[in-house]
Amino acid sequence: MVFIDNLLKILCGAAGLYASLRFVHMLQLESYQANMYMRWLKKHALRDWLPLVLVFFICLFSDAAASMLVNKYAVFLVAQCAVRGIYAVLVAYVGFIWRRVPAKKPLVFTGRVKRLIVAIAFVILLVNLYPLLLRANVGRQYTAYLVARVAVYVPALFLPLLVAIAHFLCVPIEEGIKRRYFNQAKRILAERDDLIKIGITGSYGKTSSKFVLGSILSEKFDVLITPHSYNTPMGITRVAREMLRPSHEVFVAEMGARYVGDIDELCDLVAPTIGLLSSIGKQHLETFGSLENIANTKFELIANLPADGAAFFNGDNEACVQLSKRNVAVRDRLLYGLHAREQVYMRAVDISVSSQGSRFTLICEDGASIACKTRLLGEHNILNVTGGAAVARYMGLSMEQIAVGIRRLEPVEHRLQLIPGAVTVIDDAFNANPDGAKAAMEVLRAFDGRRIVVTPGMIELGAEEEAQNEAFGEQIAMSADFAILVGKKRSVPIVRGMEKREFPKENIFVVSSLDEATVVLSHLAVNGDVVLFENDLPDNYSE
């Protein structure tokens, strides 16, 4: 019986470890930021924590009932083993249900995650060993016995917090590993005096600008750009360590930030000599706190450029224009834009945007000009192209080379990506800021046929989130014929904005999930319709 009891304890611990993967996943999505993880946990406690709490109390009361209702000790042991078996099954089942839910970005079993899982197993083991520590004190034999009976079920009650504890235990180890890899990548980049290093940052547009610049520069140079959204210290570190080859002549690094000082850290790693600031806007206000903090953080890229470096600013963005006038020791400060009032180094004019793509003319400050065409949609994408063209011209490319690079541009996945078919789909799932959403609505208006928007609205806008989503609702009302809104709470201000513009209520569908939205869309859409997917919240923001 003792063997069976110990085996069941192991199974209970394994079940808890399996269920903990849900919380490990959320911690990973929150970039291992404990404060963000705890905020997520507080917001989703009823949905994600309550099932485990119920399992704890069901098993605890069942165990207590067995001790009160069963007189024979042998029968009691059998009953207790049965309760522990039920606990293991229930906890594992909760974890199984979570794991079956399709994830937009699944849990990636990186080395860090594997180390975290080992730490969680250690913490669960400590919880179960605690009664043995009590038993060492002769006067606490009965207390240790009671605690031992309860300790088996405790991981279910505190599992999300045990994950947080395990995370804190791992922090010193992870920081050491991170610093070692970071320093290796920094040394690799520092040893490449021949490598032109370019940094790109901004509240939005930085990923598109990176791909644009990479495409154009490839007409003359062997270029390495950070893939996808590799814009964190560890992401760029991995690129430098694993992808940089001796033949590369240019390295373009996208630099993301959610906190003040993040860009400083990335500049310490890359040491760029050219910087491009694509925009300043209201994104990640929850972590930055203010637009001023956002501007100061993005400007860290420019402040870290060498005295003989070059800084490029979006001349259509007033905040960027103001930053270009700050006193900083950078030799060349150049603007680009479409409608900039200031003198610009590169400007796009005669812009024609349609569902087929865009046509425009680039005019450089040196007098050169050329007609260009691209498959990219939207005037804001032309702005990103203009920024890339400005950097390329500065680096010695001819206008003809720039035009060829622009013509070869492919739409960036999930960023106003056009997917033709009987029903035309515009995938803008990775767009989550007010200016980008407004631009997407302008693109949608250029299409013929019935226009349908599927969106959960915008997040991480702090105190301005409700007002911005209400304004977004007004933009939807002026651009679309139907709207499928995902998330009942977040949709309230969007609907309010749409009603301001007298949008027909019968054409608004509010659903709880993207799966429900897909069902509604399958019944609503017909051949010739255009469907815009605007923003797709990650799993840690799902309602």
Short mmCIF file of N, CA and C in Angstrom, two decimals, residues 362-523:
data_model
loop_
_atom_site.label_atom_id
_atom_site.label_comp_id
_atom_site.label_asym_id
_atom_site.label_seq_id
_atom_site.Cartn_x
_atom_site.Cartn_y
_atom_site.Cartn_z
N LEU A 362 9.41 58.47 -56.89
CA LEU A 362 10.36 58.87 -55.85
C LEU A 362 11.20 60.03 -56.34
N ILE A 363 11.36 61.04 -55.51
CA ILE A 363 12.20 62.19 -55.83
C ILE A 363 13.22 62.37 -54.72
N CYS A 364 14.49 62.33 -55.06
CA CYS A 364 15.56 62.49 -54.07
C CYS A 364 16.01 63.95 -54.02
N GLU A 365 16.55 64.33 -52.91
CA GLU A 365 17.04 65.70 -52.71
C GLU A 365 18.11 66.06 -53.73
N ASP A 366 18.84 65.06 -54.23
CA ASP A 366 19.89 65.34 -55.20
C ASP A 366 19.36 65.57 -56.62
N GLY A 367 18.03 65.55 -56.78
CA GLY A 367 17.41 65.84 -58.07
C GLY A 367 17.00 64.62 -58.86
N ALA A 368 17.47 63.45 -58.47
CA ALA A 368 17.12 62.23 -59.20
C ALA A 368 15.68 61.81 -58.87
N SER A 369 15.00 61.22 -59.86
CA SER A 369 13.64 60.72 -59.64
C SER A 369 13.40 59.49 -60.48
N ILE A 370 12.39 58.70 -60.06
CA ILE A 370 12.07 57.49 -60.83
C ILE A 370 10.65 57.03 -60.48
N ALA A 371 9.95 56.49 -61.49
CA ALA A 371 8.61 55.94 -61.28
C ALA A 371 8.75 54.53 -60.71
N CYS A 372 7.90 54.21 -59.73
CA CYS A 372 7.98 52.91 -59.06
C CYS A 372 6.60 52.27 -58.97
N LYS A 373 6.59 50.97 -58.87
CA LYS A 373 5.35 50.25 -58.61
C LYS A 373 5.64 49.09 -57.67
N THR A 374 4.63 48.71 -56.87
CA THR A 374 4.80 47.65 -55.89
C THR A 374 3.47 46.97 -55.64
N ARG A 375 3.54 45.75 -55.17
CA ARG A 375 2.34 45.00 -54.82
C ARG A 375 1.82 45.37 -53.44
N LEU A 376 2.59 46.16 -52.71
CA LEU A 376 2.18 46.53 -51.35
C LEU A 376 0.94 47.41 -51.39
N LEU A 377 0.09 47.25 -50.40
CA LEU A 377 -1.15 48.01 -50.31
C LEU A 377 -1.01 49.15 -49.31
N GLY A 378 -1.63 50.27 -49.59
CA GLY A 378 -1.75 51.32 -48.60
C GLY A 378 -0.69 52.40 -48.69
N GLU A 379 -1.13 53.63 -48.44
CA GLU A 379 -0.22 54.77 -48.49
C GLU A 379 0.85 54.68 -47.41
N HIS A 380 0.49 54.10 -46.26
CA HIS A 380 1.49 54.00 -45.19
C HIS A 380 2.63 53.06 -45.59
N ASN A 381 2.34 52.06 -46.44
CA ASN A 381 3.42 51.19 -46.93
C ASN A 381 4.33 51.94 -47.90
N ILE A 382 3.75 52.86 -48.66
CA ILE A 382 4.57 53.70 -49.54
C ILE A 382 5.51 54.56 -48.70
N LEU A 383 5.03 54.99 -47.54
CA LEU A 383 5.88 55.76 -46.63
C LEU A 383 7.06 54.91 -46.16
N ASN A 384 6.79 53.64 -45.81
CA ASN A 384 7.88 52.74 -45.40
C ASN A 384 8.87 52.51 -46.54
N VAL A 385 8.33 52.38 -47.76
CA VAL A 385 9.20 52.19 -48.93
C VAL A 385 10.08 53.42 -49.14
N THR A 386 9.50 54.60 -48.93
CA THR A 386 10.26 55.84 -49.10
C THR A 386 11.42 55.91 -48.11
N GLY A 387 11.16 55.47 -46.88
CA GLY A 387 12.23 55.43 -45.88
C GLY A 387 13.35 54.49 -46.29
N GLY A 388 12.97 53.29 -46.77
CA GLY A 388 13.98 52.34 -47.23
C GLY A 388 14.76 52.88 -48.42
N ALA A 389 14.06 53.56 -49.33
CA ALA A 389 14.72 54.15 -50.50
C ALA A 389 15.70 55.24 -50.09
N ALA A 390 15.33 56.00 -49.07
CA ALA A 390 16.21 57.07 -48.59
C ALA A 390 17.53 56.50 -48.07
N VAL A 391 17.44 55.46 -47.26
CA VAL A 391 18.66 54.83 -46.73
C VAL A 391 19.49 54.23 -47.87
N ALA A 392 18.81 53.57 -48.80
CA ALA A 392 19.52 52.94 -49.92
C ALA A 392 20.25 53.97 -50.78
N ARG A 393 19.58 55.09 -51.06
CA ARG A 393 20.21 56.14 -51.86
C ARG A 393 21.43 56.70 -51.13
N TYR A 394 21.29 56.89 -49.84
CA TYR A 394 22.39 57.40 -49.01
C TYR A 394 23.59 56.44 -49.08
N MET A 395 23.29 55.12 -49.21
CA MET A 395 24.34 54.11 -49.23
C MET A 395 24.88 53.86 -50.64
N GLY A 396 24.46 54.67 -51.61
CA GLY A 396 25.08 54.62 -52.92
C GLY A 396 24.33 53.88 -53.99
N LEU A 397 23.10 53.42 -53.76
CA LEU A 397 22.35 52.75 -54.81
C LEU A 397 21.80 53.75 -55.81
N SER A 398 21.72 53.34 -57.06
CA SER A 398 21.12 54.20 -58.09
C SER A 398 19.60 54.15 -57.95
N MET A 399 18.93 55.11 -58.52
CA MET A 399 17.47 55.14 -58.46
C MET A 399 16.90 53.93 -59.21
N GLU A 400 17.58 53.49 -60.25
CA GLU A 400 17.12 52.32 -61.00
C GLU A 400 17.22 51.06 -60.13
N GLN A 401 18.31 50.92 -59.39
CA GLN A 401 18.43 49.77 -58.49
C GLN A 401 17.33 49.81 -57.42
N ILE A 402 17.05 50.99 -56.91
CA ILE A 402 16.01 51.15 -55.89
C ILE A 402 14.65 50.74 -56.45
N ALA A 403 14.34 51.16 -57.68
CA ALA A 403 13.06 50.83 -58.30
C ALA A 403 12.91 49.33 -58.51
N VAL A 404 14.00 48.66 -58.88
CA VAL A 404 13.96 47.21 -59.07
C VAL A 404 13.69 46.52 -57.74
N GLY A 405 14.38 46.98 -56.69
CA GLY A 405 14.18 46.40 -55.36
C GLY A 405 12.74 46.58 -54.88
N ILE A 406 12.16 47.74 -55.18
CA ILE A 406 10.77 48.01 -54.80
C ILE A 406 9.81 47.12 -55.56
N ARG A 407 10.07 46.93 -56.85
CA ARG A 407 9.20 46.09 -57.67
C ARG A 407 9.21 44.64 -57.19
N ARG A 408 10.31 44.20 -56.62
CA ARG A 408 10.43 42.81 -56.16
C ARG A 408 9.86 42.60 -54.75
N LEU A 409 9.42 43.65 -54.13
CA LEU A 409 8.90 43.53 -52.76
C LEU A 409 7.69 42.61 -52.70
N GLU A 410 7.69 41.73 -51.71
CA GLU A 410 6.54 40.87 -51.44
C GLU A 410 5.82 41.41 -50.21
N PRO A 411 4.48 41.31 -50.19
CA PRO A 411 3.76 41.74 -48.99
C PRO A 411 4.26 40.99 -47.76
N VAL A 412 4.42 41.71 -46.66
CA VAL A 412 4.86 41.09 -45.41
C VAL A 412 3.71 40.30 -44.83
N GLU A 413 3.98 39.09 -44.42
CA GLU A 413 2.93 38.22 -43.89
C GLU A 413 2.20 38.87 -42.72
N HIS A 414 0.88 38.84 -42.78
CA HIS A 414 -0.01 39.37 -41.73
C HIS A 414 0.03 40.89 -41.61
N ARG A 415 0.59 41.57 -42.60
CA ARG A 415 0.61 43.03 -42.57
C ARG A 415 0.06 43.55 -43.90
N LEU A 416 -1.26 43.70 -43.95
CA LEU A 416 -1.97 44.06 -45.18
C LEU A 416 -1.57 43.13 -46.32
N GLN A 417 -1.53 41.86 -46.01
CA GLN A 417 -1.19 40.83 -47.00
C GLN A 417 -2.45 40.49 -47.80
N LEU A 418 -2.39 40.68 -49.10
CA LEU A 418 -3.53 40.42 -49.97
C LEU A 418 -3.54 38.95 -50.37
N ILE A 419 -4.67 38.28 -50.10
CA ILE A 419 -4.84 36.86 -50.46
C ILE A 419 -6.04 36.76 -51.40
N PRO A 420 -5.79 36.72 -52.72
CA PRO A 420 -6.89 36.70 -53.69
C PRO A 420 -7.69 35.41 -53.61
N GLY A 421 -8.92 35.46 -54.09
CA GLY A 421 -9.79 34.30 -54.12
C GLY A 421 -11.20 34.73 -54.45
N ALA A 422 -12.15 33.80 -54.38
CA ALA A 422 -13.54 34.16 -54.59
C ALA A 422 -13.95 35.24 -53.60
N VAL A 423 -13.47 35.08 -52.37
CA VAL A 423 -13.58 36.13 -51.35
C VAL A 423 -12.17 36.66 -51.11
N THR A 424 -11.93 37.91 -51.41
CA THR A 424 -10.61 38.51 -51.22
C THR A 424 -10.35 38.73 -49.74
N VAL A 425 -9.20 38.27 -49.27
CA VAL A 425 -8.83 38.42 -47.86
C VAL A 425 -7.66 39.39 -47.75
N ILE A 426 -7.77 40.34 -46.84
CA ILE A 426 -6.65 41.22 -46.50
C ILE A 426 -6.25 40.88 -45.08
N ASP A 427 -5.09 40.26 -44.94
CA ASP A 427 -4.61 39.80 -43.63
C ASP A 427 -3.74 40.88 -43.00
N ASP A 428 -4.30 41.57 -42.03
CA ASP A 428 -3.56 42.61 -41.29
C ASP A 428 -3.52 42.24 -39.81
N ALA A 429 -3.35 40.94 -39.56
CA ALA A 429 -3.49 40.41 -38.21
C ALA A 429 -2.42 40.92 -37.25
N PHE A 430 -1.24 41.33 -37.77
CA PHE A 430 -0.17 41.76 -36.88
C PHE A 430 -0.16 43.27 -36.68
N ASN A 431 -1.23 43.93 -37.05
CA ASN A 431 -1.33 45.38 -36.88
C ASN A 431 -2.16 45.65 -35.63
N ALA A 432 -1.65 46.46 -34.71
CA ALA A 432 -2.36 46.66 -33.45
C ALA A 432 -2.21 48.07 -32.92
N ASN A 433 -2.13 49.06 -33.80
CA ASN A 433 -1.98 50.43 -33.32
C ASN A 433 -2.98 51.33 -34.03
N PRO A 434 -3.35 52.45 -33.44
CA PRO A 434 -4.39 53.32 -34.02
C PRO A 434 -4.08 53.82 -35.42
N ASP A 435 -2.86 54.27 -35.67
CA ASP A 435 -2.53 54.79 -37.00
C ASP A 435 -2.56 53.70 -38.06
N GLY A 436 -2.04 52.53 -37.70
CA GLY A 436 -2.06 51.42 -38.64
C GLY A 436 -3.47 50.95 -38.95
N ALA A 437 -4.33 50.94 -37.92
CA ALA A 437 -5.73 50.54 -38.13
C ALA A 437 -6.44 51.54 -39.04
N LYS A 438 -6.15 52.80 -38.85
CA LYS A 438 -6.75 53.84 -39.71
C LYS A 438 -6.30 53.65 -41.16
N ALA A 439 -5.01 53.35 -41.35
CA ALA A 439 -4.49 53.12 -42.71
C ALA A 439 -5.15 51.90 -43.34
N ALA A 440 -5.39 50.87 -42.53
CA ALA A 440 -6.03 49.66 -43.05
C ALA A 440 -7.45 49.96 -43.52
N MET A 441 -8.14 50.82 -42.80
CA MET A 441 -9.49 51.20 -43.21
C MET A 441 -9.47 51.96 -44.55
N GLU A 442 -8.45 52.77 -44.74
CA GLU A 442 -8.31 53.50 -46.01
C GLU A 442 -8.06 52.53 -47.15
N VAL A 443 -7.26 51.50 -46.90
CA VAL A 443 -7.02 50.48 -47.92
C VAL A 443 -8.32 49.76 -48.26
N LEU A 444 -9.08 49.40 -47.23
CA LEU A 444 -10.33 48.68 -47.45
C LEU A 444 -11.29 49.48 -48.32
N ARG A 445 -11.32 50.78 -48.13
CA ARG A 445 -12.23 51.64 -48.90
C ARG A 445 -11.91 51.63 -50.40
N ALA A 446 -10.67 51.27 -50.74
CA ALA A 446 -10.27 51.27 -52.16
C ALA A 446 -10.81 50.06 -52.91
N PHE A 447 -11.38 49.08 -52.20
CA PHE A 447 -11.86 47.86 -52.83
C PHE A 447 -13.34 47.97 -53.19
N ASP A 448 -13.70 47.32 -54.29
CA ASP A 448 -15.10 47.20 -54.69
C ASP A 448 -15.74 46.01 -53.96
N GLY A 449 -17.06 45.90 -54.03
CA GLY A 449 -17.75 44.79 -53.41
C GLY A 449 -18.09 45.06 -51.96
N ARG A 450 -18.77 44.11 -51.33
CA ARG A 450 -19.10 44.26 -49.91
C ARG A 450 -17.83 44.10 -49.08
N ARG A 451 -17.69 44.96 -48.09
CA ARG A 451 -16.48 44.97 -47.28
C ARG A 451 -16.80 44.55 -45.85
N ILE A 452 -16.06 43.56 -45.35
CA ILE A 452 -16.30 42.97 -44.03
C ILE A 452 -15.03 43.11 -43.20
N VAL A 453 -15.17 43.59 -41.98
CA VAL A 453 -14.04 43.70 -41.04
C VAL A 453 -14.21 42.69 -39.92
N VAL A 454 -13.15 41.93 -39.63
CA VAL A 454 -13.12 41.03 -38.48
C VAL A 454 -12.02 41.52 -37.56
N THR A 455 -12.36 41.92 -36.33
CA THR A 455 -11.35 42.52 -35.45
C THR A 455 -11.73 42.40 -33.98
N PRO A 456 -10.74 42.27 -33.11
CA PRO A 456 -10.98 42.35 -31.66
C PRO A 456 -10.69 43.74 -31.10
N GLY A 457 -10.33 44.68 -31.98
CA GLY A 457 -9.93 46.00 -31.50
C GLY A 457 -8.47 46.05 -31.13
N MET A 458 -8.11 47.04 -30.33
CA MET A 458 -6.71 47.28 -30.00
C MET A 458 -6.47 47.13 -28.50
N ILE A 459 -5.24 46.80 -28.14
CA ILE A 459 -4.87 46.54 -26.75
C ILE A 459 -3.62 47.34 -26.39
N GLU A 460 -3.25 47.25 -25.10
CA GLU A 460 -2.03 47.87 -24.56
C GLU A 460 -1.98 49.36 -24.83
N LEU A 461 -3.14 50.03 -24.75
CA LEU A 461 -3.18 51.48 -24.94
C LEU A 461 -3.48 52.20 -23.63
N GLY A 462 -3.40 51.47 -22.53
CA GLY A 462 -3.58 52.08 -21.21
C GLY A 462 -4.92 52.76 -21.07
N ALA A 463 -4.89 53.95 -20.48
CA ALA A 463 -6.12 54.69 -20.22
C ALA A 463 -6.81 55.15 -21.50
N GLU A 464 -6.07 55.16 -22.61
CA GLU A 464 -6.64 55.62 -23.88
C GLU A 464 -7.28 54.51 -24.70
N GLU A 465 -7.21 53.28 -24.20
CA GLU A 465 -7.67 52.15 -24.99
C GLU A 465 -9.14 52.28 -25.39
N GLU A 466 -10.00 52.65 -24.45
CA GLU A 466 -11.43 52.74 -24.75
C GLU A 466 -11.71 53.83 -25.79
N ALA A 467 -11.10 55.00 -25.62
CA ALA A 467 -11.32 56.11 -26.56
C ALA A 467 -10.79 55.76 -27.95
N GLN A 468 -9.64 55.10 -28.00
CA GLN A 468 -9.06 54.74 -29.29
C GLN A 468 -9.91 53.69 -30.00
N ASN A 469 -10.47 52.75 -29.25
CA ASN A 469 -11.33 51.75 -29.86
C ASN A 469 -12.65 52.35 -30.32
N GLU A 470 -13.12 53.36 -29.61
CA GLU A 470 -14.34 54.05 -30.06
C GLU A 470 -14.08 54.78 -31.38
N ALA A 471 -12.92 55.45 -31.47
CA ALA A 471 -12.55 56.12 -32.73
C ALA A 471 -12.38 55.09 -33.85
N PHE A 472 -11.84 53.93 -33.50
CA PHE A 472 -11.68 52.84 -34.46
C PHE A 472 -13.05 52.40 -34.99
N GLY A 473 -14.03 52.35 -34.09
CA GLY A 473 -15.39 52.00 -34.50
C GLY A 473 -15.95 52.98 -35.53
N GLU A 474 -15.67 54.26 -35.34
CA GLU A 474 -16.12 55.26 -36.32
C GLU A 474 -15.46 55.03 -37.68
N GLN A 475 -14.16 54.67 -37.67
CA GLN A 475 -13.46 54.41 -38.92
C GLN A 475 -14.02 53.18 -39.62
N ILE A 476 -14.37 52.16 -38.85
CA ILE A 476 -14.97 50.96 -39.43
C ILE A 476 -16.30 51.31 -40.11
N ALA A 477 -17.08 52.14 -39.41
CA ALA A 477 -18.40 52.52 -39.94
C ALA A 477 -18.28 53.24 -41.28
N MET A 478 -17.20 53.97 -41.48
CA MET A 478 -17.01 54.72 -42.74
C MET A 478 -16.36 53.89 -43.83
N SER A 479 -15.91 52.66 -43.50
CA SER A 479 -15.14 51.87 -44.46
C SER A 479 -15.75 50.52 -44.79
N ALA A 480 -16.59 49.98 -43.92
CA ALA A 480 -17.06 48.61 -44.07
C ALA A 480 -18.58 48.55 -44.17
N ASP A 481 -19.06 47.42 -44.68
CA ASP A 481 -20.50 47.16 -44.74
C ASP A 481 -20.95 46.25 -43.61
N PHE A 482 -20.03 45.40 -43.13
CA PHE A 482 -20.32 44.49 -42.02
C PHE A 482 -19.11 44.47 -41.08
N ALA A 483 -19.37 44.21 -39.81
CA ALA A 483 -18.29 44.11 -38.83
C ALA A 483 -18.54 42.91 -37.92
N ILE A 484 -17.51 42.08 -37.78
CA ILE A 484 -17.55 40.96 -36.83
C ILE A 484 -16.53 41.29 -35.75
N LEU A 485 -17.01 41.57 -34.54
CA LEU A 485 -16.17 42.03 -33.44
C LEU A 485 -15.94 40.88 -32.46
N VAL A 486 -14.67 40.63 -32.16
CA VAL A 486 -14.29 39.50 -31.32
C VAL A 486 -14.00 39.97 -29.89
N GLY A 487 -14.78 39.48 -28.93
CA GLY A 487 -14.60 39.87 -27.53
C GLY A 487 -15.71 40.79 -27.08
N LYS A 488 -16.58 40.31 -26.24
CA LYS A 488 -17.78 41.07 -25.88
C LYS A 488 -17.46 42.34 -25.10
N LYS A 489 -16.51 42.29 -24.18
CA LYS A 489 -16.18 43.48 -23.39
C LYS A 489 -15.45 44.52 -24.23
N ARG A 490 -14.43 44.08 -24.96
CA ARG A 490 -13.61 45.02 -25.72
C ARG A 490 -14.40 45.63 -26.88
N SER A 491 -15.48 44.96 -27.30
CA SER A 491 -16.26 45.45 -28.43
C SER A 491 -17.17 46.62 -28.07
N VAL A 492 -17.42 46.82 -26.79
CA VAL A 492 -18.39 47.84 -26.37
C VAL A 492 -18.04 49.23 -26.92
N PRO A 493 -16.81 49.74 -26.74
CA PRO A 493 -16.49 51.07 -27.29
C PRO A 493 -16.47 51.09 -28.81
N ILE A 494 -16.11 49.97 -29.45
CA ILE A 494 -16.11 49.92 -30.91
C ILE A 494 -17.54 50.08 -31.43
N VAL A 495 -18.47 49.35 -30.81
CA VAL A 495 -19.88 49.46 -31.22
C VAL A 495 -20.39 50.87 -30.98
N ARG A 496 -19.97 51.47 -29.87
CA ARG A 496 -20.39 52.84 -29.57
C ARG A 496 -19.93 53.80 -30.67
N GLY A 497 -18.71 53.62 -31.13
CA GLY A 497 -18.19 54.47 -32.20
C GLY A 497 -18.93 54.25 -33.51
N MET A 498 -19.28 53.00 -33.79
CA MET A 498 -20.01 52.70 -35.02
C MET A 498 -21.42 53.30 -34.97
N GLU A 499 -22.02 53.25 -33.80
CA GLU A 499 -23.37 53.81 -33.67
C GLU A 499 -23.37 55.33 -33.84
N LYS A 500 -22.25 55.97 -33.48
CA LYS A 500 -22.13 57.41 -33.70
C LYS A 500 -22.27 57.75 -35.17
N ARG A 501 -21.80 56.85 -36.02
CA ARG A 501 -21.86 57.06 -37.47
C ARG A 501 -23.09 56.39 -38.08
N GLU A 502 -24.03 56.01 -37.21
CA GLU A 502 -25.31 55.43 -37.64
C GLU A 502 -25.12 54.18 -38.49
N PHE A 503 -24.16 53.36 -38.10
CA PHE A 503 -23.92 52.09 -38.77
C PHE A 503 -25.07 51.14 -38.44
N PRO A 504 -25.62 50.42 -39.41
CA PRO A 504 -26.76 49.53 -39.14
C PRO A 504 -26.43 48.48 -38.08
N LYS A 505 -27.24 48.41 -37.02
CA LYS A 505 -26.98 47.48 -35.93
C LYS A 505 -27.04 46.03 -36.39
N GLU A 506 -27.91 45.77 -37.37
CA GLU A 506 -28.05 44.39 -37.84
C GLU A 506 -26.82 43.91 -38.61
N ASN A 507 -25.91 44.82 -38.94
CA ASN A 507 -24.68 44.44 -39.66
C ASN A 507 -23.48 44.32 -38.72
N ILE A 508 -23.75 44.38 -37.40
CA ILE A 508 -22.69 44.20 -36.39
C ILE A 508 -22.89 42.85 -35.71
N PHE A 509 -21.84 42.03 -35.70
CA PHE A 509 -21.89 40.72 -35.06
C PHE A 509 -20.80 40.68 -33.98
N VAL A 510 -21.21 40.47 -32.73
CA VAL A 510 -20.26 40.40 -31.63
C VAL A 510 -20.14 38.94 -31.18
N VAL A 511 -18.93 38.41 -31.20
CA VAL A 511 -18.69 37.01 -30.85
C VAL A 511 -17.62 36.93 -29.77
N SER A 512 -17.45 35.73 -29.23
CA SER A 512 -16.50 35.56 -28.11
C SER A 512 -15.12 35.10 -28.54
N SER A 513 -15.00 34.54 -29.73
CA SER A 513 -13.71 33.99 -30.16
C SER A 513 -13.58 34.08 -31.67
N LEU A 514 -12.34 33.88 -32.12
CA LEU A 514 -12.07 33.89 -33.56
C LEU A 514 -12.77 32.72 -34.24
N ASP A 515 -12.89 31.59 -33.53
CA ASP A 515 -13.60 30.44 -34.09
C ASP A 515 -15.06 30.80 -34.37
N GLU A 516 -15.71 31.49 -33.43
CA GLU A 516 -17.08 31.93 -33.64
C GLU A 516 -17.16 32.92 -34.79
N ALA A 517 -16.17 33.80 -34.88
CA ALA A 517 -16.14 34.77 -35.97
C ALA A 517 -16.06 34.06 -37.32
N THR A 518 -15.27 32.98 -37.39
CA THR A 518 -15.14 32.22 -38.63
C THR A 518 -16.46 31.60 -39.04
N VAL A 519 -17.22 31.11 -38.05
CA VAL A 519 -18.53 30.53 -38.34
C VAL A 519 -19.47 31.59 -38.91
N VAL A 520 -19.50 32.78 -38.26
CA VAL A 520 -20.36 33.87 -38.74
C VAL A 520 -19.94 34.27 -40.15
N LEU A 521 -18.63 34.36 -40.36
CA LEU A 521 -18.11 34.78 -41.66
C LEU A 521 -18.49 33.78 -42.76
N SER A 522 -18.48 32.49 -42.43
CA SER A 522 -18.80 31.46 -43.43
C SER A 522 -20.24 31.58 -43.92
N HIS A 523 -21.12 32.08 -43.05
CA HIS A 523 -22.52 32.27 -43.44
C HIS A 523 -22.77 33.63 -44.09
#
